[in-house]
Amino acid sequence: MNNYNIRRNIATGVAALTLLLTSCESYFLEPDSPQYIADNISIVDTKSAETALLGVYSALQHSEYYGGDGFQSAVNLAGGELIWVGTQNHYNTFVTHTYRADNRTLNDSWQAIHKVVNGANHIIAKVPLLNETGLTDQQRNQLLGEAYTLRALAQFDLARAWGNIPLVLQPTLNATDFSGLKQSNRQEVYKQVLSDLDKAEQLIGNNSNINRVTLPAIYAFKARVYLYTEQWDKAEAYASKVIANTAFGLVSWQTILSGKNTRESVWELAFSTADKSSYFSVWSSDAYRNTLAPSKALYNRLRDPLIGGARSALIKDVSTPAKTDFYVQLLYWRSNNDNPTYLFRLAEQYLIRSEARSKKETPDLVGALADLNAVRNRSSIASFESTSREEILLAIEEERRVEFAFEPHRWFDLVRTGRVGTVLGVNDTQKWIFPIPYNDLAADPALVQNPGY
């Protein structure tokens, strides 16, 4: 995709979804009710604004973003725990860290994430201008709070994956809008993300639908961003807000694997039999080696009772004499392909707080251990004991490794802590971020390729 296409796609992204999905059903809000996707640009009243917002959620669930392939496949494979078993070589470049600017998965992911940005920008720009009788301040604020959060999530993901991105904060209407916009570096983007989340925190209502943005989801998101920006006290404080909320709790792995919208989930994307996730068409299954599969090393870790514990339920061996070392994951499998996607889980908040407590200026190692062991004990793993901050931090890293074995955390954890070279042997730091898509660079001279590509 080129820069022209970025402008074209983020200008017309939701409109394109309208054409494609007018006869399809999306179940990200109510699993039993159809939701139709409309043109984000046509926001003229409360109903069209709400429909446009649903379109942004649908874009978030796109197969190339959080729907099961693309963005998630890239970062999961880069993290070193999964293997590529398919025939499309552009996936394998993430395993070997030889990705290039013409990589199809990166192009498609970049495009899909920008559609979320533009959809949210339309809502942010147009909802404040609505004069419809009956539109309450509460309704207006809710629409804006969700849009600010969705934009923040998309730009956060762009920044942590690509490092230096055009920070577009206004809706794009045609291909030339924002042509020549200079890129912002990762820290500048994170600053904008936190600004959006600050606004969302003040705007969002008390809704409890965890398939949409809620106040606890914003707290969880801020905790993650503060962890990435090494603001330890704030990371601890916001994680604590989520942990203290009695609506949430650590549940058994069997409950997670068989249920939806459990007390473990802080923000979860819902799919249905009519609006399937793409996991079923990407991951290997019992009968077929598809594109992604767990490695034998990961299988052994999860099946080790001292490391994986109850997380052994996440994985199984379906090897045969003809298909040796054939392992499949079970986190994203439901019999009718309506598995959820977990954006934020409570376990992450415990591990964020544990890391923040270990790293802050005056470490709280007792508290850090308590949080770490809450996650370990939930999985029937013995408590970890140490008085060494370095040992505790390594234990947290290892716990995140198995706790989020099939969720896109491992690569970003190693990048943000600077341990990619030590752990994965990727010593070329230029490979720690992905290349900007080639065609975008060719179309817009203002865009600068990341070093090394």
GROMACS .gro file of C-alpha atoms in nm:
model
  453
    1MET     CA    1   0.000   0.000   0.000
    2ASN     CA    2   0.134   0.343  -0.087
    3ASN     CA    3   0.103   0.681   0.084
    4TYR     CA    4  -0.167   0.772  -0.159
    5ASN     CA    5  -0.345   0.459  -0.045
    6ILE     CA    6  -0.304   0.548   0.321
    7ARG     CA    7  -0.486   0.873   0.258
    8ARG     CA    8  -0.737   0.702   0.032
    9ASN     CA    9  -0.797   0.414   0.271
   10ILE     CA   10  -0.817   0.609   0.591
   11ALA     CA   11  -1.044   0.856   0.414
   12THR     CA   12  -1.276   0.587   0.284
   13GLY     CA   13  -1.200   0.293   0.511
   14VAL     CA   14  -1.531   0.269   0.683
   15ALA     CA   15  -1.713   0.360   0.364
   16ALA     CA   16  -1.545   0.061   0.201
   17LEU     CA   17  -1.659  -0.154   0.489
   18THR     CA   18  -2.010  -0.027   0.428
   19LEU     CA   19  -2.007  -0.157   0.072
   20LEU     CA   20  -1.862  -0.488   0.178
   21LEU     CA   21  -2.071  -0.547   0.487
   22THR     CA   22  -2.416  -0.410   0.417
   23SER     CA   23  -2.542  -0.767   0.403
   24CYS     CA   24  -2.317  -0.900   0.677
   25GLU     CA   25  -2.359  -0.900   1.052
   26SER     CA   26  -2.115  -0.778   1.314
   27TYR     CA   27  -2.160  -0.896   1.670
   28PHE     CA   28  -1.894  -0.705   1.861
   29LEU     CA   29  -2.161  -0.544   2.084
   30GLU     CA   30  -2.449  -0.787   2.120
   31PRO     CA   31  -2.363  -1.138   2.001
   32ASP     CA   32  -2.722  -1.204   1.897
   33SER     CA   33  -2.795  -0.874   1.723
   34PRO     CA   34  -2.678  -0.756   1.379
   35GLN     CA   35  -2.494  -0.426   1.359
   36TYR     CA   36  -2.441  -0.262   1.023
   37ILE     CA   37  -2.142  -0.057   0.924
   38ALA     CA   38  -2.200   0.289   0.779
   39ASP     CA   39  -1.989   0.563   0.625
   40ASN     CA   40  -1.794   0.734   0.903
   41ILE     CA   41  -1.794   1.057   0.705
   42SER     CA   42  -2.177   1.089   0.714
   43ILE     CA   43  -2.218   1.185   1.078
   44VAL     CA   44  -2.526   1.405   1.091
   45ASP     CA   45  -2.711   1.291   1.403
   46THR     CA   46  -2.687   1.063   1.707
   47LYS     CA   47  -2.786   0.751   1.516
   48SER     CA   48  -2.530   0.800   1.240
   49ALA     CA   49  -2.263   0.888   1.497
   50GLU     CA   50  -2.331   0.568   1.688
   51THR     CA   51  -2.328   0.366   1.366
   52ALA     CA   52  -1.999   0.528   1.268
   53LEU     CA   53  -1.855   0.432   1.605
   54LEU     CA   54  -1.962   0.072   1.548
   55GLY     CA   55  -1.776   0.092   1.220
   56VAL     CA   56  -1.456   0.181   1.405
   57TYR     CA   57  -1.501  -0.118   1.634
   58SER     CA   58  -1.552  -0.335   1.328
   59ALA     CA   59  -1.227  -0.200   1.182
   60LEU     CA   60  -1.055  -0.285   1.510
   61GLN     CA   61  -1.174  -0.642   1.462
   62HIS     CA   62  -1.047  -0.663   1.105
   63SER     CA   63  -0.857  -0.980   1.029
   64GLU     CA   64  -0.537  -0.781   0.973
   65TYR     CA   65  -0.559  -0.604   1.310
   66TYR     CA   66  -0.715  -0.772   1.614
   67GLY     CA   67  -0.921  -1.024   1.420
   68GLY     CA   68  -0.661  -1.299   1.418
   69ASP     CA   69  -0.399  -1.240   1.149
   70GLY     CA   70  -0.183  -0.952   1.024
   71PHE     CA   71  -0.065  -0.737   1.312
   72GLN     CA   72  -0.099  -1.014   1.569
   73SER     CA   73   0.068  -1.275   1.348
   74ALA     CA   74   0.362  -1.045   1.285
   75VAL     CA   75   0.435  -0.964   1.647
   76ASN     CA   76   0.365  -1.317   1.770
   77LEU     CA   77   0.607  -1.467   1.520
   78ALA     CA   78   0.867  -1.199   1.592
   79GLY     CA   79   0.848  -1.289   1.960
   80GLY     CA   80   1.015  -1.623   1.900
   81GLU     CA   81   0.760  -1.857   2.057
   82LEU     CA   82   0.564  -1.952   1.747
   83ILE     CA   83   0.669  -2.115   1.424
   84TRP     CA   84   0.561  -2.059   1.066
   85VAL     CA   85   0.436  -2.373   0.894
   86GLY     CA   86   0.259  -2.227   0.594
   87THR     CA   87   0.353  -2.158   0.233
   88GLN     CA   88   0.350  -1.777   0.230
   89ASN     CA   89   0.706  -1.669   0.293
   90HIS     CA   90   0.622  -1.316   0.408
   91TYR     CA   91   0.519  -1.469   0.742
   92ASN     CA   92   0.851  -1.645   0.785
   93THR     CA   93   1.044  -1.318   0.767
   94PHE     CA   94   0.914  -1.235   1.117
   95VAL     CA   95   1.063  -1.556   1.253
   96THR     CA   96   1.400  -1.475   1.096
   97HIS     CA   97   1.370  -1.097   1.144
   98THR     CA   98   1.439  -1.036   0.776
   99TYR     CA   99   1.121  -0.840   0.702
  100ARG     CA  100   1.140  -0.577   0.430
  101ALA     CA  101   0.942  -0.269   0.333
  102ASP     CA  102   0.746  -0.467   0.071
  103ASN     CA  103   0.620  -0.727   0.322
  104ARG     CA  104   0.253  -0.792   0.254
  105THR     CA  105   0.156  -0.858   0.614
  106LEU     CA  106   0.307  -0.527   0.725
  107ASN     CA  107   0.135  -0.342   0.442
  108ASP     CA  108  -0.204  -0.492   0.523
  109SER     CA  109  -0.166  -0.433   0.896
  110TRP     CA  110  -0.055  -0.072   0.847
  111GLN     CA  111  -0.360  -0.011   0.630
  112ALA     CA  112  -0.604  -0.179   0.870
  113ILE     CA  113  -0.478   0.013   1.174
  114HIS     CA  114  -0.496   0.345   0.990
  115LYS     CA  115  -0.863   0.279   0.915
  116VAL     CA  116  -0.928   0.278   1.289
  117VAL     CA  117  -0.740   0.605   1.326
  118ASN     CA  118  -0.938   0.777   1.055
  119GLY     CA  119  -1.273   0.644   1.170
  120ALA     CA  120  -1.208   0.774   1.520
  121ASN     CA  121  -1.088   1.108   1.381
  122HIS     CA  122  -1.419   1.159   1.201
  123ILE     CA  123  -1.612   1.105   1.521
  124ILE     CA  124  -1.382   1.331   1.725
  125ALA     CA  125  -1.417   1.609   1.467
  126LYS     CA  126  -1.789   1.586   1.396
  127VAL     CA  127  -1.970   1.480   1.712
  128PRO     CA  128  -1.897   1.808   1.896
  129LEU     CA  129  -2.072   1.992   1.609
  130LEU     CA  130  -2.400   1.799   1.628
  131ASN     CA  131  -2.700   2.013   1.725
  132GLU     CA  132  -2.959   1.741   1.731
  133THR     CA  133  -3.240   1.790   1.981
  134GLY     CA  134  -3.228   1.515   2.237
  135LEU     CA  135  -2.854   1.450   2.213
  136THR     CA  136  -2.747   1.472   2.575
  137ASP     CA  137  -2.405   1.572   2.701
  138GLN     CA  138  -2.370   1.223   2.841
  139GLN     CA  139  -2.432   1.065   2.501
  140ARG     CA  140  -2.197   1.306   2.327
  141ASN     CA  141  -1.924   1.247   2.585
  142GLN     CA  142  -1.961   0.870   2.560
  143LEU     CA  143  -1.918   0.877   2.182
  144LEU     CA  144  -1.613   1.099   2.210
  145GLY     CA  145  -1.459   0.903   2.497
  146GLU     CA  146  -1.478   0.579   2.303
  147ALA     CA  147  -1.341   0.741   1.988
  148TYR     CA  148  -1.045   0.895   2.171
  149THR     CA  149  -0.963   0.554   2.322
  150LEU     CA  150  -0.989   0.371   1.990
  151ARG     CA  151  -0.764   0.628   1.823
  152ALA     CA  152  -0.519   0.598   2.111
  153LEU     CA  153  -0.504   0.219   2.079
  154ALA     CA  154  -0.442   0.230   1.704
  155GLN     CA  155  -0.170   0.493   1.730
  156PHE     CA  156  -0.010   0.315   2.025
  157ASP     CA  157   0.011  -0.004   1.819
  158LEU     CA  158   0.150   0.181   1.517
  159ALA     CA  159   0.417   0.346   1.731
  160ARG     CA  160   0.532   0.037   1.917
  161ALA     CA  161   0.549  -0.165   1.595
  162TRP     CA  162   0.684   0.092   1.345
  163GLY     CA  163   0.842   0.346   1.579
  164ASN     CA  164   0.810   0.658   1.364
  165ILE     CA  165   0.468   0.733   1.220
  166PRO     CA  166   0.265   1.021   1.075
  167LEU     CA  167   0.054   1.134   1.370
  168VAL     CA  168  -0.276   1.216   1.199
  169LEU     CA  169  -0.526   1.384   1.432
  170GLN     CA  170  -0.783   1.511   1.181
  171PRO     CA  171  -1.017   1.318   0.951
  172THR     CA  172  -0.884   1.248   0.603
  173LEU     CA  173  -1.126   1.322   0.322
  174ASN     CA  174  -0.912   1.276   0.012
  175ALA     CA  175  -0.579   1.137  -0.100
  176THR     CA  176  -0.387   1.461  -0.064
  177ASP     CA  177  -0.490   1.542   0.292
  178PHE     CA  178  -0.187   1.545   0.521
  179SER     CA  179   0.052   1.471   0.238
  180GLY     CA  180   0.390   1.590   0.360
  181LEU     CA  181   0.308   1.538   0.728
  182LYS     CA  182   0.633   1.470   0.914
  183GLN     CA  183   0.661   1.157   1.125
  184SER     CA  184   0.656   1.161   1.502
  185ASN     CA  185   0.886   0.936   1.701
  186ARG     CA  186   0.761   0.673   1.939
  187GLN     CA  187   0.778   0.888   2.252
  188GLU     CA  188   0.591   1.172   2.082
  189VAL     CA  189   0.317   0.931   1.981
  190TYR     CA  190   0.296   0.788   2.333
  191LYS     CA  191   0.253   1.143   2.464
  192GLN     CA  192  -0.041   1.195   2.228
  193VAL     CA  193  -0.185   0.857   2.326
  194LEU     CA  194  -0.182   0.958   2.692
  195SER     CA  195  -0.340   1.292   2.603
  196ASP     CA  196  -0.624   1.109   2.426
  197LEU     CA  197  -0.667   0.874   2.721
  198ASP     CA  198  -0.675   1.166   2.964
  199LYS     CA  199  -0.963   1.312   2.762
  200ALA     CA  200  -1.138   0.978   2.741
  201GLU     CA  201  -1.109   0.926   3.115
  202GLN     CA  202  -1.300   1.251   3.172
  203LEU     CA  203  -1.564   1.179   2.908
  204ILE     CA  204  -1.651   0.811   2.937
  205GLY     CA  205  -1.958   0.700   3.128
  206ASN     CA  206  -2.013   0.411   3.365
  207ASN     CA  207  -2.109   0.151   3.107
  208SER     CA  208  -2.002  -0.202   3.194
  209ASN     CA  209  -2.003  -0.360   2.846
  210ILE     CA  210  -1.650  -0.498   2.824
  211ASN     CA  211  -1.687  -0.545   2.447
  212ARG     CA  212  -1.665  -0.167   2.425
  213VAL     CA  213  -1.452   0.099   2.591
  214THR     CA  214  -1.517   0.132   2.962
  215LEU     CA  215  -1.350   0.339   3.233
  216PRO     CA  216  -1.162   0.032   3.368
  217ALA     CA  217  -1.040  -0.037   3.011
  218ILE     CA  218  -0.900   0.316   2.995
  219TYR     CA  219  -0.727   0.263   3.332
  220ALA     CA  220  -0.579  -0.065   3.207
  221PHE     CA  221  -0.463   0.098   2.885
  222LYS     CA  222  -0.300   0.387   3.072
  223ALA     CA  223  -0.122   0.141   3.299
  224ARG     CA  224   0.024  -0.029   2.992
  225VAL     CA  225   0.136   0.298   2.832
  226TYR     CA  226   0.293   0.418   3.157
  227LEU     CA  227   0.481   0.089   3.174
  228TYR     CA  228   0.613   0.142   2.821
  229THR     CA  229   0.714   0.499   2.904
  230GLU     CA  230   0.877   0.389   3.232
  231GLN     CA  231   0.654   0.604   3.451
  232TRP     CA  232   0.650   0.344   3.722
  233ASP     CA  233   0.445   0.523   3.988
  234LYS     CA  234   0.167   0.600   3.740
  235ALA     CA  235   0.174   0.247   3.599
  236GLU     CA  236   0.132   0.113   3.951
  237ALA     CA  237  -0.148   0.358   4.031
  238TYR     CA  238  -0.357   0.284   3.723
  239ALA     CA  239  -0.309  -0.092   3.745
  240SER     CA  240  -0.422  -0.067   4.106
  241LYS     CA  241  -0.746   0.103   3.996
  242VAL     CA  242  -0.832  -0.201   3.785
  243ILE     CA  243  -0.720  -0.459   4.040
  244ALA     CA  244  -0.925  -0.290   4.314
  245ASN     CA  245  -1.242  -0.307   4.103
  246THR     CA  246  -1.450  -0.594   4.238
  247ALA     CA  247  -1.610  -0.645   3.897
  248PHE     CA  248  -1.287  -0.817   3.792
  249GLY     CA  249  -1.105  -1.120   3.925
  250LEU     CA  250  -0.856  -1.385   3.824
  251VAL     CA  251  -1.049  -1.689   3.709
  252SER     CA  252  -0.946  -2.043   3.623
  253TRP     CA  253  -0.796  -2.114   3.285
  254GLN     CA  254  -1.078  -2.354   3.209
  255THR     CA  255  -1.320  -2.065   3.260
  256ILE     CA  256  -1.120  -1.844   3.023
  257LEU     CA  257  -1.097  -2.115   2.758
  258SER     CA  258  -1.463  -2.209   2.767
  259GLY     CA  259  -1.625  -1.875   2.848
  260LYS     CA  260  -1.672  -1.526   2.715
  261ASN     CA  261  -1.672  -1.193   2.897
  262THR     CA  262  -1.543  -1.351   3.213
  263ARG     CA  263  -1.431  -1.153   3.517
  264GLU     CA  264  -1.076  -1.186   3.384
  265SER     CA  265  -1.148  -0.967   3.080
  266VAL     CA  266  -1.117  -0.591   3.106
  267TRP     CA  267  -1.168  -0.529   2.732
  268GLU     CA  268  -1.262  -0.818   2.505
  269LEU     CA  269  -1.364  -0.819   2.139
  270ALA     CA  270  -1.656  -1.048   2.061
  271PHE     CA  271  -1.714  -1.252   1.747
  272SER     CA  272  -1.994  -1.486   1.638
  273THR     CA  273  -2.069  -1.765   1.395
  274ALA     CA  274  -2.182  -1.500   1.144
  275ASP     CA  275  -1.892  -1.266   1.223
  276LYS     CA  276  -1.605  -1.509   1.270
  277SER     CA  277  -1.257  -1.424   1.382
  278SER     CA  278  -0.971  -1.513   1.149
  279TYR     CA  279  -0.791  -1.732   1.401
  280PHE     CA  280  -0.956  -2.044   1.262
  281SER     CA  281  -0.809  -1.975   0.918
  282VAL     CA  282  -0.458  -1.883   1.035
  283TRP     CA  283  -0.362  -2.110   1.322
  284SER     CA  284  -0.295  -2.480   1.279
  285SER     CA  285  -0.578  -2.705   1.394
  286ASP     CA  286  -0.605  -3.070   1.490
  287ALA     CA  287  -0.638  -3.178   1.130
  288TYR     CA  288  -0.441  -2.920   0.937
  289ARG     CA  289  -0.109  -2.738   0.960
  290ASN     CA  290  -0.204  -2.389   0.852
  291THR     CA  291   0.025  -2.087   0.897
  292LEU     CA  292   0.094  -2.042   1.269
  293ALA     CA  293   0.174  -2.307   1.527
  294PRO     CA  294   0.332  -2.321   1.872
  295SER     CA  295   0.693  -2.429   1.885
  296LYS     CA  296   0.802  -2.745   2.060
  297ALA     CA  297   0.989  -2.530   2.314
  298LEU     CA  298   0.672  -2.340   2.398
  299TYR     CA  299   0.478  -2.665   2.424
  300ASN     CA  300   0.731  -2.797   2.672
  301ARG     CA  301   0.717  -2.480   2.882
  302LEU     CA  302   0.339  -2.475   2.901
  303ARG     CA  303   0.322  -2.845   2.979
  304ASP     CA  304   0.585  -2.821   3.253
  305PRO     CA  305   0.389  -2.828   3.583
  306LEU     CA  306   0.648  -2.600   3.744
  307ILE     CA  307   0.621  -2.335   3.470
  308GLY     CA  308   0.292  -2.368   3.287
  309GLY     CA  309   0.082  -2.529   3.556
  310ALA     CA  310  -0.285  -2.494   3.464
  311ARG     CA  311  -0.179  -2.319   3.145
  312SER     CA  312  -0.110  -2.663   3.002
  313ALA     CA  313  -0.473  -2.636   2.891
  314LEU     CA  314  -0.364  -2.375   2.637
  315ILE     CA  315  -0.188  -2.624   2.415
  316LYS     CA  316  -0.196  -2.985   2.300
  317ASP     CA  317   0.011  -3.230   2.102
  318VAL     CA  318  -0.161  -3.375   1.795
  319SER     CA  319   0.149  -3.535   1.650
  320THR     CA  320   0.126  -3.849   1.443
  321PRO     CA  321   0.398  -4.070   1.293
  322ALA     CA  322   0.349  -3.875   0.971
  323LYS     CA  323   0.330  -3.535   1.141
  324THR     CA  324   0.583  -3.510   1.417
  325ASP     CA  325   0.610  -3.216   1.660
  326PHE     CA  326   0.260  -3.104   1.564
  327TYR     CA  327   0.123  -2.872   1.836
  328VAL     CA  328  -0.188  -2.652   1.839
  329GLN     CA  329  -0.306  -2.369   2.064
  330LEU     CA  330  -0.647  -2.369   2.230
  331LEU     CA  331  -0.685  -2.009   2.351
  332TYR     CA  332  -0.859  -1.891   2.037
  333TRP     CA  333  -1.054  -2.203   1.944
  334ARG     CA  334  -1.429  -2.238   1.982
  335SER     CA  335  -1.630  -2.500   1.801
  336ASN     CA  336  -1.806  -2.239   1.585
  337ASN     CA  337  -1.511  -1.998   1.548
  338ASP     CA  338  -1.663  -1.730   1.771
  339ASN     CA  339  -1.366  -1.704   2.007
  340PRO     CA  340  -1.302  -1.362   2.162
  341THR     CA  341  -0.988  -1.151   2.131
  342TYR     CA  342  -0.845  -1.030   2.461
  343LEU     CA  343  -0.721  -0.671   2.446
  344PHE     CA  344  -0.671  -0.629   2.822
  345ARG     CA  345  -0.687  -0.896   3.090
  346LEU     CA  346  -0.662  -0.858   3.465
  347ALA     CA  347  -0.351  -1.077   3.480
  348GLU     CA  348  -0.165  -0.815   3.279
  349GLN     CA  349  -0.254  -0.550   3.536
  350TYR     CA  350  -0.106  -0.761   3.815
  351LEU     CA  351   0.214  -0.812   3.615
  352ILE     CA  352   0.231  -0.445   3.518
  353ARG     CA  353   0.205  -0.347   3.882
  354SER     CA  354   0.459  -0.611   3.981
  355GLU     CA  355   0.712  -0.477   3.730
  356ALA     CA  356   0.641  -0.114   3.819
  357ARG     CA  357   0.683  -0.185   4.189
  358SER     CA  358   1.016  -0.352   4.118
  359LYS     CA  359   1.148  -0.072   3.900
  360LYS     CA  360   1.030   0.243   4.074
  361GLU     CA  361   1.278   0.465   4.254
  362THR     CA  362   1.200   0.309   4.591
  363PRO     CA  363   1.123  -0.052   4.500
  364ASP     CA  364   0.841  -0.240   4.672
  365LEU     CA  365   0.967  -0.594   4.628
  366VAL     CA  366   0.719  -0.741   4.874
  367GLY     CA  367   0.431  -0.593   4.677
  368ALA     CA  368   0.592  -0.696   4.348
  369LEU     CA  369   0.615  -1.055   4.465
  370ALA     CA  370   0.256  -1.053   4.586
  371ASP     CA  371   0.134  -0.946   4.241
  372LEU     CA  372   0.359  -1.189   4.057
  373ASN     CA  373   0.247  -1.474   4.278
  374ALA     CA  374  -0.121  -1.389   4.238
  375VAL     CA  375  -0.083  -1.477   3.869
  376ARG     CA  376   0.138  -1.779   3.936
  377ASN     CA  377  -0.092  -1.919   4.203
  378ARG     CA  378  -0.396  -1.880   3.978
  379SER     CA  379  -0.220  -2.120   3.742
  380SER     CA  380  -0.129  -2.359   4.025
  381ILE     CA  381   0.237  -2.256   4.021
  382ALA     CA  382   0.430  -2.230   4.345
  383SER     CA  383   0.507  -1.880   4.469
  384PHE     CA  384   0.836  -1.726   4.363
  385GLU     CA  385   1.055  -1.603   4.647
  386SER     CA  386   1.355  -1.373   4.623
  387THR     CA  387   1.496  -1.054   4.769
  388SER     CA  388   1.682  -0.966   4.448
  389ARG     CA  389   1.518  -0.708   4.222
  390GLU     CA  390   1.701  -0.852   3.919
  391GLU     CA  391   1.574  -1.202   3.991
  392ILE     CA  392   1.220  -1.077   4.042
  393LEU     CA  393   1.227  -0.886   3.714
  394LEU     CA  394   1.345  -1.194   3.526
  395ALA     CA  395   1.069  -1.395   3.693
  396ILE     CA  396   0.813  -1.135   3.579
  397GLU     CA  397   0.949  -1.153   3.225
  398GLU     CA  398   0.920  -1.531   3.228
  399GLU     CA  399   0.572  -1.517   3.375
  400ARG     CA  400   0.455  -1.281   3.103
  401ARG     CA  401   0.609  -1.522   2.852
  402VAL     CA  402   0.384  -1.812   2.951
  403GLU     CA  403   0.081  -1.613   3.070
  404PHE     CA  404   0.050  -1.440   2.733
  405ALA     CA  405   0.186  -1.724   2.522
  406PHE     CA  406  -0.059  -1.662   2.236
  407GLU     CA  407  -0.130  -1.294   2.292
  408PRO     CA  408   0.085  -1.026   2.124
  409HIS     CA  409   0.303  -0.922   2.419
  410ARG     CA  410   0.633  -1.111   2.404
  411TRP     CA  411   0.795  -0.919   2.117
  412PHE     CA  412   0.699  -0.581   2.257
  413ASP     CA  413   0.811  -0.682   2.608
  414LEU     CA  414   1.158  -0.768   2.482
  415VAL     CA  415   1.179  -0.452   2.271
  416ARG     CA  416   1.073  -0.214   2.549
  417THR     CA  417   1.315  -0.372   2.797
  418GLY     CA  418   1.601  -0.383   2.545
  419ARG     CA  419   1.641  -0.759   2.580
  420VAL     CA  420   1.573  -0.867   2.221
  421GLY     CA  421   1.940  -0.928   2.155
  422THR     CA  422   1.999  -1.123   2.475
  423VAL     CA  423   1.688  -1.339   2.450
  424LEU     CA  424   1.632  -1.380   2.075
  425GLY     CA  425   1.977  -1.304   1.939
  426VAL     CA  426   1.846  -1.014   1.731
  427ASN     CA  427   2.139  -0.782   1.798
  428ASP     CA  428   2.066  -0.542   1.515
  429THR     CA  429   1.854  -0.284   1.699
  430GLN     CA  430   1.727  -0.149   1.368
  431LYS     CA  431   1.527  -0.471   1.334
  432TRP     CA  432   1.347  -0.397   1.659
  433ILE     CA  433   1.096  -0.189   1.465
  434PHE     CA  434   0.928  -0.275   1.137
  435PRO     CA  435   0.991  -0.094   0.806
  436ILE     CA  436   0.749   0.169   0.680
  437PRO     CA  437   0.567   0.023   0.376
  438TYR     CA  438   0.772   0.088   0.063
  439ASN     CA  439   0.500   0.230  -0.158
  440ASP     CA  440   0.409   0.492   0.100
  441LEU     CA  441   0.763   0.619   0.091
  442ALA     CA  442   0.763   0.632  -0.288
  443ALA     CA  443   0.441   0.833  -0.294
  444ASP     CA  444   0.527   1.086  -0.023
  445PRO     CA  445   0.884   1.224  -0.010
  446ALA     CA  446   0.816   1.361   0.339
  447LEU     CA  447   0.807   1.008   0.481
  448VAL     CA  448   1.143   0.875   0.598
  449GLN     CA  449   1.217   0.504   0.613
  450ASN     CA  450   1.327   0.359   0.944
  451PRO     CA  451   1.705   0.309   0.957
  452GLY     CA  452   1.831  -0.020   0.821
  453TYR     CA  453   1.566  -0.073   0.555
   0.00000   0.00000   0.00000
